[in-house]
Coordinates of C-alpha atoms and ligand atoms in Angstrom, one line a residue:
X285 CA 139.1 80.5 137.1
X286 CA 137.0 80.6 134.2
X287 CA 138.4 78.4 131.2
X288 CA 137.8 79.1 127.3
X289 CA 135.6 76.3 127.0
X290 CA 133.2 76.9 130.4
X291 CA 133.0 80.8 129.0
X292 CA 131.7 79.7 125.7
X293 CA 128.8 77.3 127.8
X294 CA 128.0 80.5 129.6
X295 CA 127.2 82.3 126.4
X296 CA 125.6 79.0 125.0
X297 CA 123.3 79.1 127.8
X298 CA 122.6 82.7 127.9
X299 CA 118.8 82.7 128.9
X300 CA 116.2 85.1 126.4
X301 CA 116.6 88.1 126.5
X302 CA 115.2 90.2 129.0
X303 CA 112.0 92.5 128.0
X304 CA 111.8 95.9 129.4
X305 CA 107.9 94.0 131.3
X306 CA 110.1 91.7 132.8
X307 CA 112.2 92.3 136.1
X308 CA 115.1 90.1 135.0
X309 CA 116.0 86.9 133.2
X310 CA 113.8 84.0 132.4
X311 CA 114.6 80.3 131.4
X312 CA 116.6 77.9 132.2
X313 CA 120.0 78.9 133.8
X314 CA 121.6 75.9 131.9
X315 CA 121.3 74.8 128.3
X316 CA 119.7 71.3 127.6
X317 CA 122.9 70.7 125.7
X318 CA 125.3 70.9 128.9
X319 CA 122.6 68.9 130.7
X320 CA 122.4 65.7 128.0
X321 CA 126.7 66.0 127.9
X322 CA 126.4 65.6 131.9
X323 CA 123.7 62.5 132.2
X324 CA 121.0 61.2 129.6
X325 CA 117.7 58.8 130.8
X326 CA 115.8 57.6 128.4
X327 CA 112.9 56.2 129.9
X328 CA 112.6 53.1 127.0
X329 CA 116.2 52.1 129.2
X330 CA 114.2 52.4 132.3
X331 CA 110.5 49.8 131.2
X332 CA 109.4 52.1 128.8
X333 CA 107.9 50.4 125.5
X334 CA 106.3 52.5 122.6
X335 CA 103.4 50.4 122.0
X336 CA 100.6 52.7 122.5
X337 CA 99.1 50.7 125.4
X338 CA 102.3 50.4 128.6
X339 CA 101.8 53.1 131.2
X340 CA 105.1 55.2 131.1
X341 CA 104.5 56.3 134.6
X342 CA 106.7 53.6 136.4
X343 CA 109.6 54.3 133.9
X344 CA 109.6 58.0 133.7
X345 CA 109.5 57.7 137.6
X346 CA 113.1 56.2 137.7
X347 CA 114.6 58.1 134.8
X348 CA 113.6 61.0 136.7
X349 CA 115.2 59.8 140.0
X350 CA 118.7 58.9 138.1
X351 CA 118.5 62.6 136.1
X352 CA 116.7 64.6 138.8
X353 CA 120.2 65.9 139.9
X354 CA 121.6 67.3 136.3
X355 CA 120.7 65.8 133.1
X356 CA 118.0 64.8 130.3
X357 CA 115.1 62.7 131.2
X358 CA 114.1 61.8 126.9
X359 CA 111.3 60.7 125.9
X360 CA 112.3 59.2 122.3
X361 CA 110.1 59.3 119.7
X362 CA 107.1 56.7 119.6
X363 CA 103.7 56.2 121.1
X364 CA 103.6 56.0 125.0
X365 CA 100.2 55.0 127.3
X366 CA 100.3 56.8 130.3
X367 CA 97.4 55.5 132.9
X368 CA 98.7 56.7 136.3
X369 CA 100.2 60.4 137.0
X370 CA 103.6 61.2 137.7
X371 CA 104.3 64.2 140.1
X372 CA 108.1 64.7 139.1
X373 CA 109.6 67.0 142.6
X374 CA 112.4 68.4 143.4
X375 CA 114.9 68.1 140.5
X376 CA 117.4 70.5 139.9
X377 CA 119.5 71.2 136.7
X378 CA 117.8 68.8 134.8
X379 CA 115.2 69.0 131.9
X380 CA 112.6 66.2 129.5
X381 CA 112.5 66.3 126.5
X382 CA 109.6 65.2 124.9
X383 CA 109.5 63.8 121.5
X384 CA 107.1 61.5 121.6
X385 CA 103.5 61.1 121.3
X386 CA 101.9 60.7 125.3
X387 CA 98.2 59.5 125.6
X388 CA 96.0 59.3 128.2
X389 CA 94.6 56.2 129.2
X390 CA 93.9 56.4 132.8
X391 CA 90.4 58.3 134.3
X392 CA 92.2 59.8 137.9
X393 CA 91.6 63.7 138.3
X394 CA 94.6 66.1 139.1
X395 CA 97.5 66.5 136.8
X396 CA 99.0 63.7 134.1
X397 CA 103.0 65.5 134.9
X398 CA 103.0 67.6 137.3
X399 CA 106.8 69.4 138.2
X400 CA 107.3 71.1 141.1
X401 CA 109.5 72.2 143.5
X402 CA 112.5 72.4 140.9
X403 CA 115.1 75.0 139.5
X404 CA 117.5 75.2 136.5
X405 CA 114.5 72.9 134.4
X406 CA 113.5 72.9 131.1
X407 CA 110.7 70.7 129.6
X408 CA 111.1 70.8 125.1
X409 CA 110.6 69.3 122.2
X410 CA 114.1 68.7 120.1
X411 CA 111.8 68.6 116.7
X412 CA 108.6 70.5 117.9
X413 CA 106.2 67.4 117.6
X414 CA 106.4 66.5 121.0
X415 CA 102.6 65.9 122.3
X416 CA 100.6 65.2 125.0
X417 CA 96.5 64.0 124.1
X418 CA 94.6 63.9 127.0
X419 CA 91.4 62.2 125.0
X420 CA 89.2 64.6 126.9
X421 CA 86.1 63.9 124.5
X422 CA 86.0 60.6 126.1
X423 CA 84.6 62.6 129.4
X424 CA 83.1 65.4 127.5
X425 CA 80.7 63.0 125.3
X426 CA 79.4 62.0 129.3
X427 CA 79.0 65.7 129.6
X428 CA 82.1 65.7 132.3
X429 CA 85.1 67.9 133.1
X430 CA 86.4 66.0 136.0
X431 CA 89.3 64.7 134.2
X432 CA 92.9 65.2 134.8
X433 CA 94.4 68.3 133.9
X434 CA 97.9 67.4 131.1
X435 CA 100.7 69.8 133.0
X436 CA 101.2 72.0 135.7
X437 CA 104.4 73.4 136.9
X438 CA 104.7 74.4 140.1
X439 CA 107.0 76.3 142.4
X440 CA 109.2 76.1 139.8
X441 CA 112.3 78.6 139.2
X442 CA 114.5 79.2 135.9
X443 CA 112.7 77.3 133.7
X444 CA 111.0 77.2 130.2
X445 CA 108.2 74.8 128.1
X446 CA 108.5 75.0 125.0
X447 CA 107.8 73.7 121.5
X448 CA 105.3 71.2 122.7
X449 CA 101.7 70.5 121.7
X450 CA 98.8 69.8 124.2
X451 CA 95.8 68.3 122.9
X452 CA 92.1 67.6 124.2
X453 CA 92.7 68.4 128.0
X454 CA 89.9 66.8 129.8
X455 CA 90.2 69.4 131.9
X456 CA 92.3 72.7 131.7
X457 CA 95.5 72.1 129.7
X458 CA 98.7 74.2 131.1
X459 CA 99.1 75.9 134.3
X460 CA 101.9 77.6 135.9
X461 CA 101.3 78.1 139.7
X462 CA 103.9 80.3 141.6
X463 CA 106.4 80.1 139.5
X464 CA 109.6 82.6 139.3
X465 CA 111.8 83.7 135.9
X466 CA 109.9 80.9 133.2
X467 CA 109.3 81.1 129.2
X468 CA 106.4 79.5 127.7
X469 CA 106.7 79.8 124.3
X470 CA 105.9 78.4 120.4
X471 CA 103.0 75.4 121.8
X472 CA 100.1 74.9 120.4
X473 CA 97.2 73.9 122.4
X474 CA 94.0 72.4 121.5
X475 CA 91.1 71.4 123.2
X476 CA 87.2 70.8 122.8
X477 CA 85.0 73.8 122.0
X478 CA 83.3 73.9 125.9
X479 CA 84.2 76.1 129.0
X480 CA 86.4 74.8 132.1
X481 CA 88.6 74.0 129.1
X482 CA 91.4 76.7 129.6
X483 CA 94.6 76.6 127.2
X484 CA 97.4 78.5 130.1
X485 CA 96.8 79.8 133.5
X486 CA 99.9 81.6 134.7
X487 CA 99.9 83.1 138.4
X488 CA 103.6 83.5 139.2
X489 CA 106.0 85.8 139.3
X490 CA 108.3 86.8 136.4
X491 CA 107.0 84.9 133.4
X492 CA 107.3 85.4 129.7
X493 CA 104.9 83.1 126.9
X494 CA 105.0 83.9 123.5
X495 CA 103.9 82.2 120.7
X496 CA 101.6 80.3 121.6
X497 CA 98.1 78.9 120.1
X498 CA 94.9 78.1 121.6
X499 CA 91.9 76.7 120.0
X500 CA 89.1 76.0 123.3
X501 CA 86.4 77.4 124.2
X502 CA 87.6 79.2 127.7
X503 CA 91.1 80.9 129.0
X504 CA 93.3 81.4 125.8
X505 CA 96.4 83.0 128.1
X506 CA 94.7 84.2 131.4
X507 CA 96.7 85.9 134.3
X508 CA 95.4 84.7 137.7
X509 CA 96.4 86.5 141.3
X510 CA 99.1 86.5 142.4
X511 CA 101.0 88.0 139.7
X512 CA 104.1 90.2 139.1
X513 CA 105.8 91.0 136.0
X514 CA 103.9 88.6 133.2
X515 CA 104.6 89.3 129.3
X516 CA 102.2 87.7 127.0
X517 CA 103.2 88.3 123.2
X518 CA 102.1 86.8 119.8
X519 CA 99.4 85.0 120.9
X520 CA 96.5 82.8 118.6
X521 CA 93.5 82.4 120.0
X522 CA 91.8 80.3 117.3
X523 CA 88.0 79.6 118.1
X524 CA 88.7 79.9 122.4
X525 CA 87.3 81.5 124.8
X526 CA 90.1 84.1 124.7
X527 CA 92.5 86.1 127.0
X528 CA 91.8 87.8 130.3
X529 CA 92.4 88.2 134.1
X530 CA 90.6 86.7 136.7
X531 CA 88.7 85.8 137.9
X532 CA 89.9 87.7 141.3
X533 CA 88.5 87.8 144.9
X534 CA 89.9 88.5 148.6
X535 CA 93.5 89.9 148.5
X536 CA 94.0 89.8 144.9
X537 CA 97.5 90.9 143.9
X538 CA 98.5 91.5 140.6
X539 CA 100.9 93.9 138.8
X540 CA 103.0 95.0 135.9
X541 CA 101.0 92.8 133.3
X542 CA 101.8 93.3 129.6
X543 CA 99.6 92.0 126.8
X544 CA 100.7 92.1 123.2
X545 CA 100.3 91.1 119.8
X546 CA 97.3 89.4 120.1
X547 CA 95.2 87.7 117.5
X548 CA 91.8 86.5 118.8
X549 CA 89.0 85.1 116.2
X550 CA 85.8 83.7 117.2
X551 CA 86.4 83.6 120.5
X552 CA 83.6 85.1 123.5
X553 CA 86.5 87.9 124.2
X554 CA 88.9 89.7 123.0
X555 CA 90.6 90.5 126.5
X556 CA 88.2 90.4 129.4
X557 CA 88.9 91.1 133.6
X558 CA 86.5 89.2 135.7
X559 CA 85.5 89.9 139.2
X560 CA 82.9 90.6 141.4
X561 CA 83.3 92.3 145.2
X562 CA 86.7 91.3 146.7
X563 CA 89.2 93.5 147.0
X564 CA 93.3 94.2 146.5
X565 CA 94.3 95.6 143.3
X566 CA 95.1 95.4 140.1
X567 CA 98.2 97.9 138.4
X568 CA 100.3 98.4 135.7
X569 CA 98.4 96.9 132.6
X570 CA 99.3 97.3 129.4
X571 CA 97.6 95.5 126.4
X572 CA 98.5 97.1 123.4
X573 CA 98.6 95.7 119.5
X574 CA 95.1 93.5 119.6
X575 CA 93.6 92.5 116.5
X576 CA 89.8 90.9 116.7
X577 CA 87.3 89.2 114.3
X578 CA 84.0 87.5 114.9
X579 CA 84.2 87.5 118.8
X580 CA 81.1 88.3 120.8
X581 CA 83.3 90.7 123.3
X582 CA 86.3 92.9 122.8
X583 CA 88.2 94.9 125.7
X584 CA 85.8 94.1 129.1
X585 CA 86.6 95.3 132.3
X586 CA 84.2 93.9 134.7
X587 CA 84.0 94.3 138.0
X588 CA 80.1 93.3 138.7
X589 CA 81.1 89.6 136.5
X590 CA 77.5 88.3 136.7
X591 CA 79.0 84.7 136.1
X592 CA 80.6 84.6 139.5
X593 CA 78.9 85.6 143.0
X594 CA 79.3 88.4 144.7
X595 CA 82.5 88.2 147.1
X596 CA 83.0 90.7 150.4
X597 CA 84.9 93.9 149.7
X598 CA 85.0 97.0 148.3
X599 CA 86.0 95.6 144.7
X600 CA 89.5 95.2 143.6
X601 CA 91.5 98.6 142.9
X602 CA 92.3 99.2 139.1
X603 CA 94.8 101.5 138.1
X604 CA 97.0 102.6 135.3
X605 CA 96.1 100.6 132.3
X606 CA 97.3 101.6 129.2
X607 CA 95.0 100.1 126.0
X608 CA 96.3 100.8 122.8
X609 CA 96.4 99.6 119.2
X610 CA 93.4 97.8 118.4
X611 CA 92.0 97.0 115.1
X612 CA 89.1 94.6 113.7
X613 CA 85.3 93.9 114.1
X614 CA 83.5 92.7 117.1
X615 CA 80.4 90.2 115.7
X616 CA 77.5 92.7 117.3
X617 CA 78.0 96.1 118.3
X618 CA 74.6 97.3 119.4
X619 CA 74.5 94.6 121.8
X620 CA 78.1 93.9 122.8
X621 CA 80.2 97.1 122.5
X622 CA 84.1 96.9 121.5
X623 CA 84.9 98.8 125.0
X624 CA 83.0 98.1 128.2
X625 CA 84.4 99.5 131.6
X626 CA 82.8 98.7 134.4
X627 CA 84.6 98.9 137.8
X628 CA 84.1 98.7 141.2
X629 CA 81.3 101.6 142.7
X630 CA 83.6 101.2 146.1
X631 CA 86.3 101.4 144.5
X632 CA 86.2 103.5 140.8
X633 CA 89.2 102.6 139.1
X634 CA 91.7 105.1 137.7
X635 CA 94.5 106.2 135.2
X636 CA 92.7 104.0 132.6
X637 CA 94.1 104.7 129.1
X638 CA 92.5 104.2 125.7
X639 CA 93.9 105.0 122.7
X640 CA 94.5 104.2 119.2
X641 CA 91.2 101.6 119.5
X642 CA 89.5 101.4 116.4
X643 CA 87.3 98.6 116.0
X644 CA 83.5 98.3 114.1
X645 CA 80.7 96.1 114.1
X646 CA 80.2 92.8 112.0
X647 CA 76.3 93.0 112.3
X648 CA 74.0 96.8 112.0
X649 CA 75.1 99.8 111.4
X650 CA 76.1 101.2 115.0
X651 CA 77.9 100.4 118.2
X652 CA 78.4 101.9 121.4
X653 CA 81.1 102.3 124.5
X654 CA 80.3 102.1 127.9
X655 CA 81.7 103.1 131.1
X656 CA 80.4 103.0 134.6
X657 CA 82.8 104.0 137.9
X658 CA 85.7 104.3 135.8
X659 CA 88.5 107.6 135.7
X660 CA 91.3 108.2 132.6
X661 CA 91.1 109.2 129.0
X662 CA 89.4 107.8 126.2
X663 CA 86.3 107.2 124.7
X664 CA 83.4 106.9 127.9
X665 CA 86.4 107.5 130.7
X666 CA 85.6 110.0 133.1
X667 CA 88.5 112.8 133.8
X668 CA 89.4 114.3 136.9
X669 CA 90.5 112.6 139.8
X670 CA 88.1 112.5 142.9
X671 CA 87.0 109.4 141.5
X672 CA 83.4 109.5 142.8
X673 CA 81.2 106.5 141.4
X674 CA 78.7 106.9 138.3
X675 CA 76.1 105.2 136.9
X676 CA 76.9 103.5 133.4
X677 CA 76.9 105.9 130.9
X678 CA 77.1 104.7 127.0
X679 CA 78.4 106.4 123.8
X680 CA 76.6 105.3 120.8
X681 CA 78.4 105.8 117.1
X682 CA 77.0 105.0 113.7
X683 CA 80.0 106.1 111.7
X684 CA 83.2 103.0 111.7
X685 CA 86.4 104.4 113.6
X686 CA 89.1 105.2 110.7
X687 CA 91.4 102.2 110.4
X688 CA 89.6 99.8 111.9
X689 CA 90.1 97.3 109.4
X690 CA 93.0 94.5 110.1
X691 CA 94.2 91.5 108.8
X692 CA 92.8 87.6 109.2
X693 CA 95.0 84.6 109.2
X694 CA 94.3 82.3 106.8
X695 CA 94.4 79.6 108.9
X696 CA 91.9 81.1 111.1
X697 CA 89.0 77.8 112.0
X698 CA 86.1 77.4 110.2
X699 CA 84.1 75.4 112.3
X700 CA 84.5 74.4 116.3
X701 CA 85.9 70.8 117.1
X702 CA 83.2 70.5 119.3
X703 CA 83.0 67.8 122.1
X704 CA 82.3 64.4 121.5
X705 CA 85.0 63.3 118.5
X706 CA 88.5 63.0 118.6
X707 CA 91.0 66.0 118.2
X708 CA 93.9 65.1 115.7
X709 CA 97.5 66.6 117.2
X710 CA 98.1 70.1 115.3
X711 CA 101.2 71.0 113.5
X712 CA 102.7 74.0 115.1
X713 CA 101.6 77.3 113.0
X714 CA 104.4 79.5 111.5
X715 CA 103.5 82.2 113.0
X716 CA 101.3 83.5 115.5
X717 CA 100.3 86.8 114.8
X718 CA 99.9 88.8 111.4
X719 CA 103.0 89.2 109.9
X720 CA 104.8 88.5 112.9
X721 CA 107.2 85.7 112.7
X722 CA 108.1 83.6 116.4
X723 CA 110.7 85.4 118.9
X724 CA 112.6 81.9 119.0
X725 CA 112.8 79.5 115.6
X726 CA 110.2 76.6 116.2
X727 CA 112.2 73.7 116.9
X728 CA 112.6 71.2 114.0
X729 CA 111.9 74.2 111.4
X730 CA 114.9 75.4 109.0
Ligands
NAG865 C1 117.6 81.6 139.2 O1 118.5 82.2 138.4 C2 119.0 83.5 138.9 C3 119.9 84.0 137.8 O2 119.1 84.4 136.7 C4 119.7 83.2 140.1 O3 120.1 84.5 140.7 C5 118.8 82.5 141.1 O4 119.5 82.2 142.3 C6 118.3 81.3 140.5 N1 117.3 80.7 141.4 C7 117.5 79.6 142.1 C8 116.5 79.0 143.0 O5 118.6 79.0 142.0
NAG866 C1 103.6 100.3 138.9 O1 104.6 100.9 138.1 C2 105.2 102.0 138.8 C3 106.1 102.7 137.8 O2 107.0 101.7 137.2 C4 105.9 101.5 140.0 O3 106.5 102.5 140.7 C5 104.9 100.8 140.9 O4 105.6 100.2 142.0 C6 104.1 99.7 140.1 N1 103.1 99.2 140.9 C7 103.2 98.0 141.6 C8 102.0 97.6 142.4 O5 104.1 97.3 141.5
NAG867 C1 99.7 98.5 115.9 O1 99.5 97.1 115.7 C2 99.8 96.6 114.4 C3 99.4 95.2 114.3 O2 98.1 95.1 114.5 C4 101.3 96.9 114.2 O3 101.6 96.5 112.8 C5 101.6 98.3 114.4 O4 103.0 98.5 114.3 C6 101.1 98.8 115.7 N1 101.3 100.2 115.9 C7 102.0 100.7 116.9 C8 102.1 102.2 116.9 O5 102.6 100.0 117.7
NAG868 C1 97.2 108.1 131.3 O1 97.1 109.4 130.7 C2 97.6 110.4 131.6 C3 97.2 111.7 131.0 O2 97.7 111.7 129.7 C4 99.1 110.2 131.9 O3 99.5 111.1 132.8 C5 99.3 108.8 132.4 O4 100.7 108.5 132.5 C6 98.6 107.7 131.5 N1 98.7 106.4 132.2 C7 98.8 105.3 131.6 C8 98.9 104.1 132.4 O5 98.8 105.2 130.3
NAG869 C1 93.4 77.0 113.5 O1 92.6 75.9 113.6 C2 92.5 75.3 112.3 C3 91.6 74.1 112.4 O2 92.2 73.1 113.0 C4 93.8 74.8 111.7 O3 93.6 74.3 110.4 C5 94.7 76.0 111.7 O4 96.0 75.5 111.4 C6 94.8 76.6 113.1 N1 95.6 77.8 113.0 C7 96.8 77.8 113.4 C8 97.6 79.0 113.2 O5 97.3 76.8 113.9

């Protein structure tokens, strides 16, 4: 029988609401509140000292182990060294808070935390300045990326990061690897201004991350196969490399993918799909409400990625993307058009959408579209539907699309962090897209 008191938890723990993109709820089944009133572990009870120089690993090892079952692993406030990696399985009904500072001190590859195999988990910071520095410069000044990655979740269900910070990854910062029902949202992430840098890699399966900043030079928010059901809303991509797909070979899977509100300046792309041969398909995109400024790209589809090699197959199948709603200025229009299309010739893609796109040229007076094997409406896109291949065809216009201007943010970087000097921890921005204010308060703000 259901008391008074166990109702009210339920509601307490509701998980976020569920977006029409999504196929059901995401987060953590139990609140973090119902977990600490169960069992608490803070790892300064289990060896920990906040000195700046003791590796944590031991201690968050064995809070883990007494929490792992239902409760709070906390990692107070202070300065923690962390020189060996901690791979943190199988817990269930449990969640860390981080409120402390974590750096990096050891040189091993792979992942700094690592979770995996868990459910009912939830990894947050109670007053948002929660942080992770991975030092990465320190291998980027020796011109390597070999580093550990900070945090990867894996085969993790019902879960949520959130209001954390990850800084100077020496390799790529967040990934979340066949996951199922998780919410990413209000982190800021920032990293040196190189590639194999990326800010989150999501290949999973039911994921919602919003709010989120990324200041790299590679992967802002990037969907990898295999994916299902991924909505990626009020994103910052401040000097990165920016969002995309891929890139995808053999089997790819990927499906239902929704992209909005996204703010991207000085990055290489506004939104760009990577592959080259392969095969399996792509459906059910939608990126709709992108704003752009100073980025050498804007909306790429490219199946013939010249940065990869060639893979066997016919090309991965595109179909059904629905582009909408975007505004701004790309940095060089008559040598990087705002909309390049180029798919598959064994495999033209189709029911590609483009609408309400009205974006102009920084540099010259002209700009042009270009489309090559590719079927739907819009701009260069070929009607009709026996989907035959064509050469690349471009549409060159000399006259700015009405409406194309769009708002900056004032906090938008000047200048890159570059490589070789230390990156101070960020405060988290208020928002994360113009005049659009985070789905969920950021924790520690009134
Ligand atoms: C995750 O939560 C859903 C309810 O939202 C539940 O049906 C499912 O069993 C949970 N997954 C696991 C592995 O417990
Ligand atoms: C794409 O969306 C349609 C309509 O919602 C759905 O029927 C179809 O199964 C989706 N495609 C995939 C591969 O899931
Ligand atoms: C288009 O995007 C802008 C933000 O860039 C937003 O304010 C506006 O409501 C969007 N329009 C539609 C029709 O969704
Ligand atoms: C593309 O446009 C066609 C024709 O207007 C429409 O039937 C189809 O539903 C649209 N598809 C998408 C994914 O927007
Ligand atoms: C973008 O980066 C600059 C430079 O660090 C920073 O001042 C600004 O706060 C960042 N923007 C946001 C929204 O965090």
């Amino acid at each position: 029988m259901f008391s008074f008191s166990s109702l009210l938890t339920l509601v307490i723990a509701l998980p976020a609401l569920v977006a029409g993109e999504l196929s059901g709820k995401v987060g953590p089944t139990t609140s973090h509140a119902t977990k600490a009133a169960k069992k608490t572990c803070d790892i300064t009870k289990y060896g920990a000292v906040a000195d700046g120089k003791t590796d944590i690993s031991a201690a968050l090892n064995s809070a883990f182990t007494a929490c792992k079952t239902g409760g709070v692993v906390v990692i107070p406030t202070g300065n923690y060294a962390m020189s060996k990696w901690v791979k943190l399985a199988g817990g269930n009904n449990w969640a860390l808070q981080l409120d402390g500072l974590i750096t990096r001190t050891g040189t091993d590859g792979g992942n700094m935390i690592m979770i995996e195999h868990s459910n009912d988990f939830e990894l947050f910071s109670s007053t948002g300045k929660g942080a992770i520095q991975g030092n990465g410069y320190q291998f980027h000044i020796q011109g390597s990326i070999s580093g550990p990655r900070l945090l990867r979740v894996w085969d993790v269900t019902n879960f949520s990061v959130h209001d954390i910070t990850l800084v100077d990854s020496p390799s790529f910062h967040f990934s979340v690897d066949t996951c199922t029902n998780g919410e990413v949202y209000n982190m800021a992430i920032r990293g040196g201004n190189q590639g194999g840098l990326d800010g989150i890699d999501v290949w999973s399966n039911n994921i919602w991350i919003h709010d989120v900043m990324v200041t790299n030079k590679d992967e802002c928010v990037t969907v990898k196969s295999p994916a299902k059901n991924i909505l990626v809303e009020n994103v910052y991509c401040n000097w990165s490399g920016g969002c995309g797909m891929g890139s995808f070979g053999t089997g790819t899977a990927v499906s239902d993918i929704t992209y909005r509100n996204i703010y991207t300046w000085s990055s290489n792309q506004m939104f760009m799909l990577k592959s080259n041969g392969g095969d399996g398909s792509i459906s059910n995109v939608t990126l709709e409400n992108f704003i752009g400024h100073g980025n050498a790209y804007s909306l790429t589809l490219d199946q013939a990625w010249t940065s990869m090699k060639t893979i066997a197959g016919n090309g991965v199948q595109l179909s059904n993307f629905h582009i909408s709603n975007w505004t701004g200025t790309e940095v060089k229009g008559t040598a990087r058009g705002p909309i390049k299309v180029a798919c598959a010739a064994k495999a033209p893609c189709h029911d590609v959408n483009i609408s309400d796109f009205a974006m102009w040229t920084e540099q010259g007076g002209s700009q042009f579209y270009s489309c090559e094997n590719a079927y739907g409406s819009g701009f260069c896109l070929k009607s009709g539907t026996n989907y035959a291949a064509y050469p690349a065809t471009t549409q060159w216009v000399s006259k700015a699309p009405a409406g194309y201007a769009a708002p900056t943010m004032a906090a938008d970087l000047k200048t890159a962090f570059g490589t070789t000097l230390s990156i101070a921890v960020p405060t988290m921005p208020a928002s994360f897209f113009p005049g659009v204010l985070p789905i969920t308060k950021l924790a520690g703000s009134k």
